[in-house]
XYZ file of C-alpha atoms in Angstrom:
676
model
C 103.475 76.715 64.097
C 99.767 77.468 64.468
C 100.640 80.787 66.124
C 102.915 82.083 63.362
C 101.532 82.219 59.778
C 105.080 82.626 58.462
C 106.206 79.353 60.050
C 103.110 77.553 58.832
C 103.963 78.593 55.290
C 107.616 77.566 55.734
C 106.643 74.018 56.768
C 104.994 73.383 53.416
C 107.716 75.079 51.400
C 109.562 71.877 50.463
C 110.453 68.402 51.722
C 113.565 69.603 53.559
C 111.608 72.168 55.609
C 108.876 69.641 56.328
C 111.474 67.197 57.711
C 113.115 69.942 59.773
C 109.861 70.855 61.517
C 109.011 67.189 62.043
C 112.276 66.740 63.971
C 111.797 70.052 65.805
C 108.340 69.020 67.019
C 109.846 65.881 68.597
C 112.420 67.981 70.477
C 109.931 70.603 71.618
C 109.426 70.835 75.413
C 112.289 68.405 76.111
C 115.162 69.225 78.488
C 117.766 70.973 76.385
C 120.716 70.882 78.783
C 121.947 69.782 82.205
C 121.495 72.669 84.650
C 124.148 73.639 87.167
C 123.439 75.164 90.575
C 125.584 78.293 90.759
C 126.705 77.688 94.348
C 125.789 74.063 95.134
C 128.559 71.739 96.300
C 128.090 68.009 97.086
C 130.064 66.603 100.025
C 130.616 62.819 100.329
C 132.662 60.716 102.807
C 134.784 59.336 99.960
C 135.247 59.485 96.194
C 132.096 60.941 94.607
C 132.133 58.194 91.957
C 131.502 55.652 94.727
C 128.218 57.329 95.657
C 126.603 59.200 92.737
C 126.769 59.312 88.916
C 128.643 62.308 87.526
C 128.482 64.353 84.335
C 131.042 66.619 82.629
C 129.719 69.820 81.091
C 130.811 70.167 77.468
C 131.452 73.925 77.544
C 133.777 74.300 80.543
C 134.473 70.727 81.804
C 132.626 71.440 85.061
C 131.798 68.225 86.935
C 128.160 67.968 88.039
C 125.895 65.229 89.364
C 123.418 63.428 87.145
C 120.958 63.429 90.057
C 118.855 66.482 90.784
C 119.052 68.131 94.210
C 116.218 66.049 95.713
C 117.733 62.737 94.658
C 121.136 63.801 95.970
C 119.650 64.299 99.439
C 117.688 61.038 99.234
C 120.847 58.995 98.685
C 122.444 60.610 101.742
C 124.722 63.241 100.216
C 125.307 66.581 101.924
C 124.430 69.514 99.647
C 125.956 72.843 100.696
C 125.506 76.233 98.996
C 128.683 78.325 98.953
C 127.449 81.653 97.665
C 129.919 83.905 95.883
C 128.602 87.467 95.775
C 129.677 90.105 93.283
C 128.599 92.692 95.860
C 131.482 91.768 98.166
C 133.894 92.680 95.381
C 131.989 95.952 94.847
C 132.496 96.845 98.513
C 136.230 96.066 98.345
C 136.630 98.021 95.097
C 134.766 101.029 96.534
C 137.038 101.048 99.585
C 140.091 100.815 97.330
C 138.897 103.777 95.219
C 138.269 105.835 98.368
C 141.778 105.077 99.601
C 143.421 105.768 96.254
C 141.458 108.826 95.114
C 140.525 110.539 98.397
C 142.876 109.000 100.957
C 139.875 107.794 102.995
C 140.579 104.610 104.941
C 137.069 103.358 105.802
C 136.454 100.332 108.021
C 133.201 99.009 106.558
C 132.732 96.569 109.444
C 132.587 99.403 111.969
C 130.123 101.831 110.419
C 127.299 103.177 112.655
C 124.275 100.811 112.643
C 121.773 103.681 112.804
C 123.053 106.012 110.102
C 120.288 108.448 109.171
C 121.561 109.115 105.651
C 121.651 105.393 104.858
C 118.092 104.798 106.037
C 116.999 107.881 104.087
C 118.430 106.274 100.934
C 116.436 103.092 101.589
C 113.318 105.106 102.453
C 113.518 106.984 99.135
C 113.813 103.707 97.225
C 117.213 104.641 95.741
C 118.347 101.024 95.942
C 119.415 100.176 92.399
C 122.710 98.342 92.854
C 121.933 97.439 96.481
C 121.968 93.683 97.076
C 118.475 92.142 97.508
C 116.720 95.529 97.554
C 116.741 96.806 93.980
C 113.574 95.411 92.365
C 110.822 97.908 91.519
C 108.379 96.276 93.939
C 110.916 96.366 96.743
C 111.644 100.042 96.065
C 107.942 100.906 96.305
C 107.633 99.023 99.612
C 110.699 100.741 101.047
C 109.222 104.154 100.205
C 106.142 103.272 102.259
C 108.005 101.499 105.042
C 110.562 104.285 105.676
C 112.902 101.896 107.541
C 114.785 103.375 110.489
C 116.475 100.276 111.931
C 118.313 97.219 110.678
C 115.425 95.005 111.849
C 113.151 96.658 109.281
C 115.553 95.738 106.482
C 115.846 92.177 107.785
C 112.053 91.850 107.926
C 111.519 93.325 104.458
C 114.140 90.988 103.023
C 112.243 88.016 104.459
C 108.747 89.310 103.622
C 109.479 90.065 99.975
C 108.973 86.412 98.940
C 105.954 84.669 97.403
C 103.628 83.946 100.314
C 104.840 86.281 103.096
C 104.511 89.121 100.559
C 100.799 89.405 101.387
C 101.790 90.560 104.902
C 103.936 93.488 103.718
C 101.157 96.078 103.883
C 100.158 94.921 107.393
C 103.772 95.080 108.570
C 104.092 98.638 107.220
C 100.744 99.790 108.625
C 101.456 98.269 112.048
C 104.913 99.871 112.151
C 103.347 103.286 111.526
C 100.460 102.716 113.958
C 97.827 102.545 111.228
C 96.751 98.984 112.041
C 96.182 97.383 115.437
C 98.696 94.718 116.512
C 96.896 91.525 117.551
C 98.049 88.175 118.952
C 96.011 84.935 118.918
C 97.414 84.099 122.340
C 99.403 86.116 124.918
C 102.323 83.657 124.664
C 102.795 84.721 121.044
C 103.592 88.345 121.970
C 107.230 87.896 123.066
C 107.856 85.782 119.953
C 106.230 88.146 117.439
C 106.635 91.541 119.131
C 109.647 92.616 117.034
C 107.667 91.946 113.836
C 104.463 93.651 115.004
C 102.554 90.400 115.551
C 103.285 89.000 112.080
C 105.120 85.716 111.499
C 108.102 86.667 109.362
C 110.847 84.112 110.078
C 111.216 80.336 110.250
C 112.827 80.727 113.680
C 109.539 82.199 114.900
C 107.704 79.079 113.667
C 110.117 76.912 115.618
C 109.774 79.110 118.717
C 105.977 78.896 118.537
C 106.214 75.101 118.355
C 108.489 75.131 121.380
C 106.626 77.675 123.543
C 103.024 76.837 122.627
C 103.178 73.057 122.082
C 106.206 72.198 124.214
C 108.202 70.804 121.255
C 111.959 70.548 121.469
C 113.628 72.917 119.002
C 114.712 69.874 116.987
C 111.133 68.629 116.753
C 109.882 72.147 116.002
C 112.328 72.287 113.092
C 111.008 68.947 111.801
C 107.534 70.495 111.849
C 108.810 73.511 109.909
C 110.534 71.310 107.324
C 107.437 69.149 106.896
C 105.363 72.284 106.319
C 107.837 73.658 103.812
C 107.898 70.413 101.825
C 104.111 69.819 102.243
C 104.500 66.272 103.562
C 100.844 65.564 104.285
C 101.251 62.424 106.398
C 103.788 64.062 108.705
C 101.738 67.257 108.849
C 98.597 65.453 110.048
C 100.647 63.674 112.698
C 102.366 66.934 113.699
C 99.064 68.801 113.965
C 97.734 66.314 116.523
C 100.956 66.505 118.540
C 100.948 70.326 118.342
C 97.334 70.643 119.499
C 97.789 68.070 122.274
C 100.919 69.825 123.508
C 99.268 73.240 123.381
C 96.255 72.024 125.328
C 98.601 70.657 127.987
C 100.141 74.148 128.193
C 96.754 75.744 128.838
C 95.823 76.786 125.270
C 92.303 75.989 124.099
C 92.019 73.378 121.362
C 90.311 75.855 119.021
C 93.066 78.465 119.461
C 95.747 75.777 119.097
C 94.293 74.693 115.750
C 94.089 78.330 114.595
C 97.743 78.893 115.529
C 98.778 75.707 113.724
C 96.834 76.790 110.615
C 98.540 80.189 110.777
C 102.067 78.831 110.968
C 101.282 76.198 108.344
C 100.239 78.948 105.919
C 103.471 80.829 106.576
C 105.928 77.929 106.732
C 105.300 76.936 103.117
C 107.278 79.974 101.998
C 109.094 81.149 105.128
C 112.589 82.573 105.264
C 115.016 82.032 108.114
C 116.070 85.149 110.007
C 119.753 84.215 110.098
C 119.760 84.232 106.307
C 117.723 87.447 106.021
C 119.920 89.167 108.629
C 123.143 88.340 106.787
C 121.663 89.655 103.544
C 120.223 92.793 105.171
C 123.466 93.697 106.963
C 125.364 93.309 103.699
C 122.737 95.493 101.993
C 123.065 98.076 104.783
C 126.835 98.268 104.241
C 126.285 98.738 100.509
C 123.600 101.343 101.216
C 125.998 103.187 103.525
C 128.621 103.402 100.772
C 126.035 104.510 98.227
C 124.611 107.161 100.572
C 127.973 108.652 101.645
C 130.237 107.934 98.662
C 127.829 107.592 95.695
C 130.292 108.302 92.902
C 132.970 105.898 94.145
C 130.353 103.222 94.873
C 128.683 103.544 91.471
C 132.051 103.473 89.696
C 132.880 100.198 91.447
C 129.399 98.811 90.762
C 129.544 99.730 87.085
C 132.970 98.121 86.785
C 131.609 94.897 88.294
C 128.990 94.820 85.502
C 131.347 96.030 82.773
C 130.507 93.168 80.391
C 126.736 93.555 80.798
C 125.648 96.587 78.774
C 122.026 96.352 79.978
C 123.105 96.587 83.628
C 125.551 99.372 82.802
C 122.650 101.355 81.323
C 120.435 100.745 84.389
C 123.171 101.732 86.851
C 124.009 104.812 84.790
C 120.384 105.977 84.980
C 120.533 105.625 88.774
C 123.316 108.228 88.880
C 120.690 110.868 88.051
C 118.895 110.058 91.322
C 122.171 110.693 93.139
C 122.665 114.168 91.613
C 125.497 112.786 89.510
C 125.805 111.366 86.022
C 127.957 109.438 83.599
C 130.621 111.082 81.471
C 131.163 109.686 77.964
C 134.225 107.583 77.187
C 137.291 109.601 76.219
C 140.616 107.933 75.474
C 142.383 111.004 76.875
C 140.565 110.742 80.231
C 139.058 107.263 80.605
C 140.662 104.379 82.412
C 140.163 100.713 81.532
C 137.295 100.598 84.055
C 134.765 103.166 85.315
C 136.337 105.882 87.458
C 135.152 108.857 89.557
C 135.798 112.247 87.989
C 134.716 115.584 89.478
C 131.543 114.277 91.093
C 130.599 112.080 88.141
C 131.631 108.697 86.723
C 133.766 108.446 83.610
C 132.840 105.609 81.231
C 135.538 102.894 81.086
C 137.111 101.913 77.755
C 136.719 98.202 78.459
C 132.930 98.707 78.695
C 132.799 99.668 75.002
C 131.802 96.639 72.936
C 134.666 95.116 70.925
C 137.303 96.826 73.088
C 138.873 94.102 75.213
C 140.683 94.722 78.468
C 144.122 94.372 76.847
C 143.282 96.850 74.089
C 141.814 99.276 76.627
C 144.914 98.955 78.826
C 147.187 99.717 75.868
C 145.190 102.842 74.997
C 145.482 104.035 78.594
C 149.238 103.313 78.506
C 149.679 105.319 75.298
C 147.943 108.363 76.816
C 149.929 108.102 80.053
C 153.231 107.901 78.156
C 152.684 110.270 75.211
C 149.317 112.025 75.579
C 146.862 113.546 75.878
C 146.359 113.476 72.119
C 144.734 116.091 69.899
C 145.444 114.190 66.691
C 143.878 110.769 66.016
C 146.750 109.600 63.775
C 149.331 110.452 66.441
C 147.293 108.439 68.950
C 147.053 105.394 66.675
C 150.799 105.540 65.987
C 151.511 104.943 69.690
C 149.376 101.787 69.989
C 150.471 98.159 70.051
C 148.787 96.605 67.002
C 149.214 93.112 68.352
C 146.730 94.180 71.048
C 144.642 96.900 69.389
C 142.987 95.887 66.117
C 140.886 97.781 63.571
C 137.612 96.677 65.212
C 138.652 98.221 68.527
C 139.565 101.500 66.819
C 136.257 101.556 64.938
C 134.419 101.019 68.211
C 136.109 103.813 70.173
C 135.369 106.245 67.335
C 131.709 105.241 67.009
C 131.304 105.314 70.816
C 132.583 108.899 70.921
C 135.794 108.101 72.804
C 137.892 110.108 70.302
C 135.597 113.163 70.164
C 138.159 115.242 72.107
C 140.552 114.930 69.141
C 140.433 116.991 65.934
C 137.842 116.000 63.341
C 134.431 114.394 63.377
C 133.678 110.698 63.808
C 133.197 109.932 60.130
C 136.587 111.504 59.252
C 138.445 109.447 61.841
C 136.573 106.292 60.872
C 137.511 106.792 57.232
C 141.226 107.204 58.011
C 141.667 104.169 60.324
C 143.460 101.974 57.776
C 145.898 104.708 56.737
C 146.502 105.657 60.389
C 147.370 102.055 61.284
C 149.643 101.744 58.242
C 151.371 104.997 59.207
C 151.670 103.813 62.815
C 153.313 100.560 61.768
C 155.768 102.474 59.578
C 156.643 104.877 62.403
C 157.169 101.986 64.806
C 159.344 100.133 62.264
C 161.478 103.262 61.793
C 161.862 103.666 65.551
C 162.936 100.043 65.840
C 165.390 100.469 62.938
C 166.923 103.603 64.431
C 167.271 101.860 67.756
C 169.017 98.900 66.105
C 171.458 101.186 64.254
C 172.723 102.448 67.597
C 173.894 98.894 68.285
C 175.547 98.210 64.954
C 172.648 97.688 62.578
C 173.657 96.729 59.026
C 171.763 99.829 57.821
C 174.508 102.465 57.989
C 173.193 104.679 55.251
C 171.913 107.181 57.822
C 168.905 107.835 55.633
C 165.264 106.694 55.789
C 164.660 105.273 52.345
C 160.836 105.274 52.495
C 159.290 107.982 54.663
C 155.463 107.794 54.637
C 153.715 111.171 54.907
C 151.362 111.550 57.839
C 147.745 110.947 56.722
C 145.366 113.899 56.941
C 141.669 113.794 57.812
C 139.500 113.591 54.678
C 137.104 116.443 53.912
C 133.823 114.603 54.588
C 130.705 115.425 56.582
C 129.723 113.925 59.917
C 127.260 111.032 59.963
C 123.567 111.940 60.313
C 122.677 112.449 63.987
C 120.186 109.581 64.068
C 122.785 107.128 62.699
C 125.475 108.470 64.989
C 123.329 108.044 68.093
C 122.057 104.626 67.031
C 125.611 103.295 66.598
C 126.664 104.877 69.884
C 123.866 103.136 71.765
C 124.746 99.802 70.170
C 128.280 100.012 71.566
C 127.555 101.675 74.928
C 124.079 100.403 75.735
C 122.891 104.016 76.125
C 122.964 107.451 74.531
C 125.638 109.751 75.957
C 126.415 112.456 73.389
C 122.731 113.138 72.735
C 119.318 111.488 72.582
C 116.910 110.876 69.678
C 114.125 112.379 71.793
C 115.843 115.766 72.114
C 114.375 117.008 68.831
C 110.896 116.012 70.069
C 111.215 117.480 73.561
C 108.778 120.349 73.006
C 106.227 118.095 71.289
C 106.375 115.565 74.137
C 105.894 118.307 76.742
C 102.965 119.867 74.921
C 101.163 116.673 73.882
C 101.701 114.530 76.998
C 99.569 114.723 80.136
C 101.903 112.731 82.426
C 105.190 114.161 83.715
C 106.268 111.493 86.281
C 105.564 113.763 89.272
C 102.980 111.258 90.549
C 103.094 107.479 90.851
C 100.825 105.291 88.779
C 99.004 104.307 91.974
C 98.020 107.955 92.501
C 96.778 108.109 88.888
C 95.103 104.694 88.788
C 92.406 104.375 86.092
C 93.340 107.788 84.656
C 93.858 108.244 80.948
C 97.470 108.787 79.972
C 99.034 110.386 76.903
C 102.800 110.155 76.560
C 105.433 110.404 73.840
C 108.782 108.645 73.758
C 110.907 105.857 72.358
C 110.015 102.172 72.566
C 113.002 100.948 74.540
C 111.898 97.314 74.537
C 109.149 95.275 72.867
C 108.399 91.698 73.934
C 105.678 89.797 72.083
C 103.696 86.917 73.595
C 100.642 84.828 72.704
C 97.375 84.906 74.640
C 95.108 81.912 75.353
C 93.545 82.256 71.914
C 96.982 82.214 70.235
C 96.778 85.899 69.360
C 99.914 87.986 69.589
C 100.179 90.830 72.105
C 103.116 92.906 73.335
C 104.719 94.181 76.528
C 106.594 97.433 75.925
C 108.752 99.921 77.786
C 108.358 103.507 76.602
C 111.265 105.815 77.456
C 110.218 109.450 77.673
C 112.034 112.667 78.631
C 111.751 112.344 82.422
C 111.407 108.591 82.855
C 109.964 105.419 81.430
C 106.682 103.513 81.715
C 105.707 99.916 81.054
C 102.720 99.177 78.856
C 100.804 96.338 77.285
C 99.157 96.272 73.863
C 96.564 93.511 73.849
C 95.958 91.494 70.693
C 93.405 93.812 69.059
C 95.610 96.861 69.670
C 98.815 95.081 68.670
C 97.253 93.843 65.428
C 96.188 97.391 64.560
C 99.490 99.095 65.406
C 102.101 96.319 65.045
C 104.002 98.256 62.353
C 104.571 101.018 64.925
C 105.182 98.815 67.981
C 108.808 98.170 67.082
C 111.878 98.625 69.280
C 113.522 102.084 68.979
C 110.464 103.591 67.255
C 109.563 107.088 68.468
C 105.832 107.071 69.117
C 102.985 108.672 71.059
C 100.788 106.332 73.074
C 97.401 106.731 74.705
C 95.806 104.379 77.196
C 94.627 103.844 80.749
C 96.777 103.413 83.841
C 96.222 100.118 85.649
C 97.724 99.736 89.115
C 96.039 97.055 91.204
C 98.047 97.585 94.408
C 100.540 99.925 96.065
C 103.167 97.189 95.900
C 103.271 97.196 92.109
C 104.477 99.940 89.796
C 101.517 99.555 87.441
C 101.195 99.441 83.680
C 99.575 101.337 80.794
C 96.812 99.491 78.965
C 97.577 100.919 75.521
C 94.716 101.541 73.113
C 96.290 103.927 70.596
C 99.754 104.348 69.045
C 100.833 107.100 66.629
C 104.160 108.215 65.151
C 105.436 111.196 67.141
C 106.941 112.778 64.043
C 104.465 115.265 62.590
C 101.942 114.703 65.365
C 102.130 118.252 66.712
C 101.252 119.628 63.278
C 98.291 117.274 63.152
C 97.011 118.022 66.672
C 97.985 121.652 67.353
C 94.852 123.813 67.539
C 95.606 127.022 69.464
C 98.595 128.888 70.882
C 97.819 130.569 74.210
C 99.671 133.571 75.629
C 99.098 134.920 79.152
C 100.216 138.330 80.434
C 99.395 141.120 82.890
C 98.376 144.260 81.004
C 100.110 146.582 83.496
C 103.450 144.843 82.970
C 103.168 144.781 79.192
C 103.887 148.010 77.269
C 103.339 148.967 73.638
C 106.863 147.915 72.675
C 106.247 144.427 74.017
C 102.939 144.228 72.158
C 104.536 145.370 68.912
C 107.318 142.789 69.305
C 104.743 140.066 69.960
C 102.796 141.093 66.862
C 105.946 141.016 64.711
C 106.890 137.546 65.954
C 103.357 136.297 65.238
C 103.301 137.830 61.733
C 106.670 136.216 60.916
C 105.353 132.793 61.974
C 101.944 132.486 60.374
C 100.247 129.094 60.376
C 96.991 127.270 61.050
C 96.698 127.745 64.836
C 94.482 130.312 66.503
C 96.262 132.820 68.744
C 94.530 133.334 72.088
C 95.470 135.977 74.709
C 94.730 135.647 78.423
C 94.865 139.212 79.720
C 94.755 140.050 83.438
C 95.071 143.259 85.479
C 96.305 144.096 88.977
C 92.779 143.795 90.396
C 92.519 140.136 89.463
C 90.221 140.706 86.504
C 90.933 138.521 83.495
C 89.577 137.993 80.037
C 90.321 135.744 77.081
C 90.688 137.277 73.623
C 91.135 135.436 70.306
C 93.044 137.280 67.609
C 90.898 137.752 64.522
C 93.715 138.867 62.242
C 96.514 136.486 63.216
C 96.897 132.744 62.829
C 100.225 131.338 63.901
C 102.481 128.302 63.626
C 103.139 125.791 66.404
C 106.793 125.285 65.388
C 109.627 125.324 67.924
C 111.139 128.540 66.578
C 107.933 130.497 67.143
C 107.119 128.980 70.531
C 110.652 129.628 71.825
C 110.621 133.208 70.495
C 107.258 134.025 72.051
C 108.276 132.408 75.365
C 111.399 134.524 75.421
C 109.281 137.633 74.905
C 106.383 136.792 77.247
C 107.809 134.356 79.795
C 108.477 130.633 79.636
C 105.486 129.659 81.771
C 103.140 132.071 79.981
C 102.877 130.230 76.658
C 101.325 126.863 75.832
C 99.940 124.954 72.869
C 96.431 123.504 72.975
C 95.972 120.245 71.077
C 92.890 118.361 70.030
């Protein structure tokens, strides 16, 4: 309440609000529900009710324990995690698509373990959609690691955890010979050789306990478990036993204590190799499919996320990295799910919000039986209205799935009700005619009430901004266009960052960039002042930024999701492992900014390649586009001499029409706008 002035005012509004906030304050920070482990299963020697208290979830009647996982183990129950992975279904679906569409019968369990193209995909960080390897940090590490063997993937899977993560740079540098590999004791070399002298796996901890201290593997595992759970009493006892055993095996006491301290530091967060290997091999199989059959793989992956529009948008963006793309939904071409089509992926009808799988299936059926359709009313007349309702029809129109039919979106939207009424009438008449063949009472032979086919109304299309906004709401992305298209020239001219370099290469540099605020998340700092994390989507990519409290307070009216803005700030990237962030200090509306900032238009040309006709044409274009910008010529000759000349008689505009015209006349890389 103290953080939000609006809430503070609401509390004192009346007695009812005061009571509401009094109750809310009592509930604050309390457990709000019983959590369920997604894969945890409890195994008991008899009826569960004889051993532990149970609880039935109210939403789906799932039976869970009232004990948390620690208590379950303490009372002697066996807790097993049976992990169901969506990625396994993606693999199966990809193989099915390959068989159906390309007659390729691939045995995924017998692919080469050293496939160059697959490791190249990992090394380029193109791992969106690849199990365990798709986070931004992981992608950056893979680009530096350049894995060339399964063991590298296994190690990276284990290292990318809190704790071992600090060893990632050393692992990479040692792999590439940029850091010396060292061992505290010669006996550690055979244990740690495969991981370049770095403890990566829990099995290595156990092996060290066995080889250095003479522990049995069972006892070594007890040591590992004690370290992981930080059981101080057991750890002190284990340390003495470890050191004593190591000394007996010829290791100095000092070195033994150093080794114990090293494995203790690791074991708190360690990962077991058997687990990492299973994950990495699965990831390798997925990477193989993505590298060799990207379109089929991405179609299957998109289908697996069909109900998650945010993931659909992320996976669709990844298609650009694979020299592919996503085709918009089209009832005449789309299937229920995402499908490969001529090297791209066609958007599935079921992925459109408000279009259920049954409605999508009926639309596909109608096209297969009677289509493709050029007329929207004819299409509607073939649908089953017990499955396809008005909301579904509205959604396919707004999403652009009927754009291949006659008319614009607003016309088809306007005629939905009449089209459905006409469709019902047509279907009733068909049913009546069919009945008359079998002795229907209606023997008149005439249709008493024939409804004329509705025609598209004479109305204009929706404004582009509204059309695109509605499209994004239903698809999770823009497909028929983008709000930034009209600002493309301004963004190119005003921005100083074009995504060719990483933030790490530009650390501390000042950045200027225009785009759309894709997401805005507000938080409170330690002084209860509001600040914001943002994602700015530009022409060639997106960046993450933060507007601290003073900046947010100044520009909060502009820092709103979907606003098109121009930001300035400083790049902050503390390490190679992180993608970095923009510390924003200025935000302006992008609309009208070029007019405000444009100062000079520069034109460069070689005098020997530019004749009088060209000069006259240039002068005419400039005279037809007068404005407030100076016109500056950069004139060079064949001897390498160059001079800069400012026109005294001409001042020109910065508008797109003029810039495009002058570029066409002089060359697209010979013209630029200078801003202040």
